[in-house]
Amino acid sequence: MARSITEKIAEITPPDPIKICHVCGTHEWTITRSGLRALLPESVSLIAGPGCPVCIVPAREIDEAVWLALNGVTVTTLGDMYRVPGSEASLDDAKSRGGDVRVVYSVRDAVAMARREPEQEFVFFAIGFETTTPMNALEILDCPENMSFLVSHRLIPPAMEFLAEFEDLDIDGFIAPGHVSTIIGAKPYERFPEEYGVPTVVAGFESLDVLMTVYMILKQIDSDSPKLENEYSRAVTYEGNVRAQEAIYRVFDVIDGSWRGIGEIPSSTLSLKEEFSHADARQRYSIDAGPSRDIYPGCSCHLVILGKITPDECPLFMEECTPETPKGACMVSSEGTCKIWTQERL
Ligand code: SF4
């Protein structure tokens, strides 16, 4: 099957360079682990955009979590976030300095802890794209009094729009993320073929899914007919999970927000609605985290996140920066591009 797809890809691929961008850490994992890049014609490059939900959390927001942990609040976090460096420290560092930081498997665990310890103040560090947001929204609707949320959620379609408009990125096709699309549906991606002329295909996570998606994009390029297609129709519908979307917009407003290594992206971030201010850690505490710094000197995460370079083009890759000594956010999470590329070398 893979061979017949790659043969068809070879037949229709033009000699000019084609840049296909995905925005999902799991897609990068599939592409890298399956060696898909080596199966494609030289003129086709698959680049990784800002698809790691941990990597794009600005250092300032990690600094806020660190400040809370060092000021008497119990900070609960998903494991991927624990070692991501803030401006000067990670949550791991905060714990070693005496802060109460607890890794949880889900927001439910954090809420259960808060209910068991009503005398203690708890904060859940709520990160992630549209995939994880509905669960947090549901918990916010019914959270205990001693619990609040440090909200760092981001939205994927505005980031894709940012990439489509980015001056010298010249993206020829988008692989839209399967997990996020189970929630938001395929509909929000219509603007990419319609407004930007960029073929866009929603993809699943098996290597054959990604290979087929690349073929579908190249076919659109070959016939000069950009459109939205859904390769992952076994899980993603056009409208998505409407109840999950309702939960998100019951609790959150959409605002402009900063992405680590990228900067401000309009309408890309979620903020708690005023009626849920009691559950907003930023309103509950006078957080004073000081000035922030997103990028460690010499780290090229901002270029990796934009797909402008590959991790092995960063001078620190596997030298000063390793999974044991991460200098940038992209080296920490299992969805970070640098971490994924490193595992390929082990
Ligand atoms: Fe940053 Fe490390 Fe990746 Fe270089 S290898 S871009 S320092 S995370």
Coordinates of C-alpha atoms and ligand atoms in Angstrom, one line a residue, residues 295-305 309-322 325-332 337-339 342, ligand 1:
I295 CA 14.3 32.1 24.3
Y296 CA 17.5 30.8 25.9
P297 CA 20.6 32.4 24.3
G298 CA 21.5 30.4 21.3
C299 CA 18.3 28.4 21.2
S300 CA 16.5 28.3 17.9
C301 CA 13.1 27.2 19.1
H302 CA 11.4 30.2 17.5
L303 CA 12.7 29.0 14.1
V304 CA 11.9 25.3 14.7
I305 CA 8.4 26.2 15.8
I309 CA 14.8 25.2 10.3
T310 CA 15.0 21.6 11.3
P311 CA 16.3 20.7 14.8
D312 CA 19.6 19.4 13.6
E313 CA 20.3 22.9 12.2
C314 CA 20.3 24.3 15.7
P315 CA 24.0 24.5 16.9
L316 CA 22.9 23.3 20.4
F317 CA 21.1 20.2 19.2
M318 CA 22.5 17.1 21.0
E319 CA 25.4 19.2 22.2
E320 CA 24.4 21.7 24.9
C321 CA 20.7 20.8 24.5
T322 CA 19.7 17.2 25.1
T325 CA 19.6 19.2 29.7
P326 CA 16.9 21.0 27.6
K327 CA 17.6 24.6 26.7
G328 CA 14.4 25.2 24.8
A329 CA 10.8 24.1 25.2
C330 CA 11.0 22.0 22.0
M331 CA 13.3 19.6 23.7
V332 CA 11.1 18.7 26.6
T337 CA 10.0 18.7 17.4
C338 CA 13.5 18.7 18.8
K339 CA 12.7 15.9 21.3
T342 CA 16.5 13.4 19.3
Ligands
SF4_1 FE1 16.1 25.0 21.3 FE2 17.4 22.8 22.0 FE3 15.8 22.7 19.9 FE4 18.1 24.1 19.8 S1 17.9 21.8 20.0 S2 16.1 24.8 19.0 S3 18.3 24.8 21.9 S4 15.2 23.1 22.0

